[in-house]
CSV table of C-alpha atoms in Angstrom, one decimal:
chain,number,residue,atom,x,y,z
N,25,UNK,CA,-14.4,12.4,22.3
N,26,UNK,CA,-10.6,11.7,22.0
N,27,UNK,CA,-10.2,8.0,21.5
N,28,UNK,CA,-8.4,5.0,20.0
N,29,UNK,CA,-10.8,2.5,18.5
N,30,UNK,CA,-9.9,-1.0,17.8
N,31,UNK,CA,-12.0,-3.7,16.1
N,32,UNK,CA,-12.9,-6.4,16.7
N,33,UNK,CA,-12.9,-6.7,20.3
N,34,UNK,CA,-12.9,-10.4,20.4
N,35,UNK,CA,-11.8,-12.8,17.7
N,36,UNK,CA,-11.5,-16.6,17.5
N,37,UNK,CA,-9.7,-17.9,14.5
N,38,UNK,CA,-8.1,-21.1,13.2
N,39,UNK,CA,-4.4,-21.5,12.5
N,40,UNK,CA,-3.2,-20.1,9.2
N,41,UNK,CA,-6.3,-18.0,8.5
N,42,UNK,CA,-5.2,-14.3,7.7
N,43,UNK,CA,-6.8,-11.7,9.8
N,44,UNK,CA,-6.6,-8.0,10.4
N,45,UNK,CA,-7.3,-6.0,13.5
N,46,UNK,CA,-8.0,-2.2,12.8
N,47,UNK,CA,-7.0,0.7,14.9
N,48,UNK,CA,-8.0,4.3,14.3
N,49,UNK,CA,-7.4,7.5,16.4
N,50,UNK,CA,-9.1,10.8,16.1
N,51,UNK,CA,-6.4,12.9,17.8
N,52,UNK,CA,-4.2,13.6,14.9
N,53,UNK,CA,-1.4,11.9,16.6
N,54,UNK,CA,2.0,11.1,14.9
N,55,UNK,CA,3.1,8.1,16.8
N,56,UNK,CA,1.0,4.8,16.8
N,57,UNK,CA,2.0,1.4,18.2
N,58,UNK,CA,0.7,-2.1,18.6
N,59,UNK,CA,1.3,-4.0,22.0
N,60,UNK,CA,0.6,-7.5,23.0
N,61,UNK,CA,-0.3,-8.1,26.8
N,62,UNK,CA,0.5,-11.6,28.2
N,63,UNK,CA,0.3,-12.6,31.8
N,64,UNK,CA,3.4,-12.2,33.7
N,65,UNK,CA,5.0,-10.2,30.7
N,66,UNK,CA,3.4,-6.9,30.8
N,67,UNK,CA,2.9,-5.2,27.5
N,68,UNK,CA,5.3,-5.7,24.7
N,69,UNK,CA,5.8,-3.6,21.6
N,70,UNK,CA,5.2,-5.4,18.1
N,71,UNK,CA,5.4,-2.5,15.8
N,72,UNK,CA,5.3,1.2,15.8
N,73,UNK,CA,5.0,4.1,13.4
N,74,UNK,CA,6.3,7.7,13.8
N,75,UNK,CA,4.5,9.0,10.8
N,76,UNK,CA,2.6,7.9,7.7
N,77,UNK,CA,4.5,5.4,5.6
N,78,UNK,CA,7.1,5.1,8.3
N,79,UNK,CA,7.0,2.0,10.4
N,80,UNK,CA,9.5,0.0,12.4
N,81,UNK,CA,9.7,-3.3,14.4
N,82,UNK,CA,9.3,-3.4,18.2
N,83,UNK,CA,10.4,-6.1,20.4
N,84,UNK,CA,8.2,-8.9,19.2
N,85,UNK,CA,7.5,-8.5,15.6
N,86,UNK,CA,7.6,-12.0,14.3
N,87,UNK,CA,4.5,-13.2,12.6
N,88,UNK,CA,2.9,-9.6,12.3
N,89,UNK,CA,2.7,-6.9,9.7
N,90,UNK,CA,1.6,-3.3,9.8
N,91,UNK,CA,0.8,-0.4,7.5
N,92,UNK,CA,0.3,3.2,7.9
N,93,UNK,CA,-1.1,4.7,4.8
N,94,UNK,CA,-3.2,7.4,6.6
N,95,UNK,CA,-2.3,9.2,9.7
N,96,UNK,CA,-5.4,8.0,11.6
N,97,UNK,CA,-5.3,4.3,10.8
N,98,UNK,CA,-2.7,1.6,11.9
N,99,UNK,CA,-3.9,-2.0,11.1
N,100,UNK,CA,-2.2,-5.1,12.5
N,101,UNK,CA,-2.0,-7.9,10.0
N,102,UNK,CA,-1.4,-11.7,11.0
N,103,UNK,CA,-0.9,-13.4,7.6
N,104,UNK,CA,-0.7,-16.8,9.1
N,105,UNK,CA,-1.8,-16.8,12.7
N,106,UNK,CA,-0.4,-19.5,15.2
N,107,UNK,CA,-1.6,-20.4,18.7
N,108,UNK,CA,1.3,-18.6,20.2
N,109,UNK,CA,-0.2,-15.3,18.9
N,110,UNK,CA,-3.2,-16.0,21.3
N,111,UNK,CA,-3.0,-12.8,23.5
N,112,UNK,CA,-4.6,-9.4,24.3
N,113,UNK,CA,-3.7,-6.9,21.7
N,114,UNK,CA,-3.7,-3.0,22.3
N,115,UNK,CA,-3.2,-0.2,19.8
N,116,UNK,CA,-1.8,3.2,21.2
N,117,UNK,CA,-1.3,6.5,19.9
N,118,UNK,CA,0.6,9.6,21.2
N,119,UNK,CA,1.7,13.0,20.0
N,120,UNK,CA,5.2,12.5,20.3
N,121,UNK,CA,8.1,11.2,22.5
N,122,UNK,CA,7.7,11.5,26.2
N,123,UNK,CA,3.9,12.2,25.9
N,124,UNK,CA,0.9,10.4,27.1
N,125,UNK,CA,0.1,7.3,25.3
N,126,UNK,CA,-3.6,6.7,24.7
N,127,UNK,CA,-4.6,3.0,24.4
N,128,UNK,CA,-7.6,1.4,22.7
N,129,UNK,CA,-10.0,-1.0,24.6
N,130,UNK,CA,-8.1,-4.1,23.4
N,131,UNK,CA,-8.6,-7.0,21.0
N,132,UNK,CA,-8.6,-10.5,22.6
N,133,UNK,CA,-7.5,-12.9,20.0
N,134,UNK,CA,-7.7,-16.7,20.2
N,135,UNK,CA,-6.0,-18.8,17.6
N,136,UNK,CA,-7.0,-22.5,17.7
V,5,UNK,CA,19.1,-3.9,28.4
V,6,UNK,CA,15.6,-3.0,27.7
V,7,UNK,CA,14.1,-4.5,30.8
V,8,UNK,CA,12.0,-2.9,33.4
V,9,UNK,CA,11.5,-5.1,36.5
V,10,UNK,CA,8.5,-4.7,38.7
V,11,UNK,CA,7.5,-5.9,42.1
V,12,UNK,CA,5.4,-7.2,43.7
V,13,UNK,CA,3.3,-9.2,41.3
V,14,UNK,CA,0.3,-8.7,43.6
V,15,UNK,CA,-0.5,-6.6,46.6
V,16,UNK,CA,-3.4,-6.4,49.1
V,17,UNK,CA,-3.8,-3.3,51.1
V,18,UNK,CA,-6.5,-2.2,53.6
V,19,UNK,CA,-8.6,0.7,52.8
V,20,UNK,CA,-6.7,3.9,53.9
V,21,UNK,CA,-3.3,2.2,53.8
V,22,UNK,CA,-0.4,3.1,51.6
V,23,UNK,CA,0.3,1.0,48.3
V,24,UNK,CA,3.9,0.7,47.2
V,25,UNK,CA,5.1,-0.7,43.9
V,26,UNK,CA,8.6,-0.8,43.0
V,27,UNK,CA,10.5,-0.9,39.5
V,28,UNK,CA,14.1,-1.1,38.5
V,29,UNK,CA,15.8,-0.6,35.2
V,30,UNK,CA,19.2,-1.1,33.7
V,31,UNK,CA,19.3,1.2,30.7
V,32,UNK,CA,20.5,4.7,31.6
V,33,UNK,CA,19.3,6.1,28.3
V,34,UNK,CA,15.7,5.9,29.4
V,35,UNK,CA,14.6,9.4,29.9
V,36,UNK,CA,10.8,9.2,30.7
V,37,UNK,CA,9.2,7.1,33.4
V,38,UNK,CA,5.3,6.8,33.4
V,39,UNK,CA,2.9,4.6,35.3
V,40,UNK,CA,-0.2,3.3,33.8
V,41,UNK,CA,-3.3,2.0,35.5
V,42,UNK,CA,-5.5,-0.6,34.0
V,43,UNK,CA,-9.0,-1.8,35.0
V,44,UNK,CA,-10.4,-5.1,33.9
V,45,UNK,CA,-11.6,-5.1,30.2
V,46,UNK,CA,-10.0,-1.7,29.6
V,47,UNK,CA,-6.8,-0.5,28.0
V,48,UNK,CA,-4.1,1.0,30.2
V,49,UNK,CA,-4.4,4.8,31.1
V,50,UNK,CA,-1.7,7.1,32.1
V,51,UNK,CA,-1.7,7.8,35.9
V,52,UNK,CA,1.5,9.8,36.4
V,53,UNK,CA,4.8,10.2,34.7
V,54,UNK,CA,8.3,11.6,35.8
V,55,UNK,CA,11.5,12.5,34.0
V,56,UNK,CA,14.9,11.7,35.6
V,57,UNK,CA,15.9,15.2,36.4
V,58,UNK,CA,13.4,15.2,39.2
V,59,UNK,CA,13.4,13.0,42.3
V,60,UNK,CA,9.7,13.1,43.2
V,61,UNK,CA,6.4,14.1,41.5
V,62,UNK,CA,3.0,14.1,43.4
V,63,UNK,CA,-0.4,14.1,41.9
V,64,UNK,CA,-3.2,14.0,44.5
V,65,UNK,CA,-2.7,10.8,46.3
V,66,UNK,CA,-0.3,9.3,43.8
V,67,UNK,CA,3.4,10.1,44.1
V,68,UNK,CA,6.4,8.8,42.1
V,69,UNK,CA,9.8,8.6,43.8
V,70,UNK,CA,12.8,8.4,41.4
V,71,UNK,CA,16.2,7.4,42.5
V,72,UNK,CA,18.5,8.0,39.5
V,73,UNK,CA,21.7,6.5,40.9
V,74,UNK,CA,20.0,3.3,42.0
V,75,UNK,CA,18.0,3.1,38.8
V,76,UNK,CA,14.9,2.6,40.6
V,77,UNK,CA,11.5,4.3,40.8
V,78,UNK,CA,8.4,3.6,42.8
V,79,UNK,CA,4.7,4.5,42.8
V,80,UNK,CA,3.1,5.4,46.3
V,81,UNK,CA,-0.6,5.4,46.6
V,82,UNK,CA,-1.6,7.2,49.8
V,83,UNK,CA,-5.0,6.6,51.5
V,84,UNK,CA,-5.7,3.7,49.2
V,85,UNK,CA,-9.3,3.1,48.2
V,86,UNK,CA,-11.2,0.2,46.7
V,87,UNK,CA,-11.6,2.1,43.6
V,88,UNK,CA,-7.7,2.0,43.2
V,89,UNK,CA,-8.0,-1.8,42.7
V,90,UNK,CA,-6.5,-2.3,39.3
V,91,UNK,CA,-3.3,-3.5,37.7
V,92,UNK,CA,-0.6,-1.1,37.6
V,93,UNK,CA,2.4,-1.0,35.1
V,94,UNK,CA,5.5,0.9,35.3
V,95,UNK,CA,7.2,1.8,32.1
V,96,UNK,CA,10.2,3.5,30.5
V,97,UNK,CA,11.0,5.0,27.2
V,98,UNK,CA,13.8,6.7,25.3
V,99,UNK,CA,13.5,9.7,23.2
V,100,UNK,CA,15.4,8.2,20.3
V,101,UNK,CA,12.8,5.5,19.9
V,102,UNK,CA,9.9,7.8,19.9
V,103,UNK,CA,7.3,6.9,22.3
V,104,UNK,CA,8.1,3.2,22.6
V,105,UNK,CA,7.2,2.0,26.0
V,106,UNK,CA,9.1,-0.8,27.8
V,107,UNK,CA,6.7,-2.1,30.5
V,108,UNK,CA,7.1,-3.9,33.7
V,109,UNK,CA,5.2,-7.1,34.3
V,110,UNK,CA,2.5,-5.5,36.3
V,111,UNK,CA,1.2,-5.4,39.7
V,112,UNK,CA,-2.5,-6.4,40.7
V,113,UNK,CA,-3.5,-4.3,43.5
V,114,UNK,CA,-6.5,-5.1,45.7
V,115,UNK,CA,-7.8,-2.5,48.4
V,116,UNK,CA,-9.9,-4.2,50.9
V,117,UNK,CA,-12.8,-2.2,52.4
């Protein structure tokens, strides 16, 4: 089954404790992105990658890091999480520009 | 300007009625306009999409109307059903930024049976 898999689904952590949210896709897609969803703001792009070893900032990259060492994986790293990073996070992948983006199930992160 | 403005924030429609959600954008470089549907606890899923060289696209009960001169586009759901109750997001993207999607704030649709 074609899918984007994120882990964990739920995470509660404390301020400053480094964490990684994993994302993997099995569709051989070139493009991968991370978005955060906040009430009243829709989804906003954090980082994206158009290919292995190629990543770039989205609209809200502060406090986040990503890497793309393999085509299928695109982890999101929060080196020192803060409460304002409490949000619902989605990983997405797509074949290319102007094509369907497939989203994972989401990761609900709470930073206390 | 990268914004996409979406209205209304929420919408209640009777079963069998027409649901209409509107979006507006500023940046004329946008060249792809998808609509995503999201159910609680799930990720968004593509519903229907349109390119600016087309004024209307219909898939089943779902229709996108696109007005390039007004920089507006809308989603019409005909014969709305309780199963259509979800959050709907309009979005826009530009080819030069790959598949980066700029989303509207979302519309929570409730269809009453």
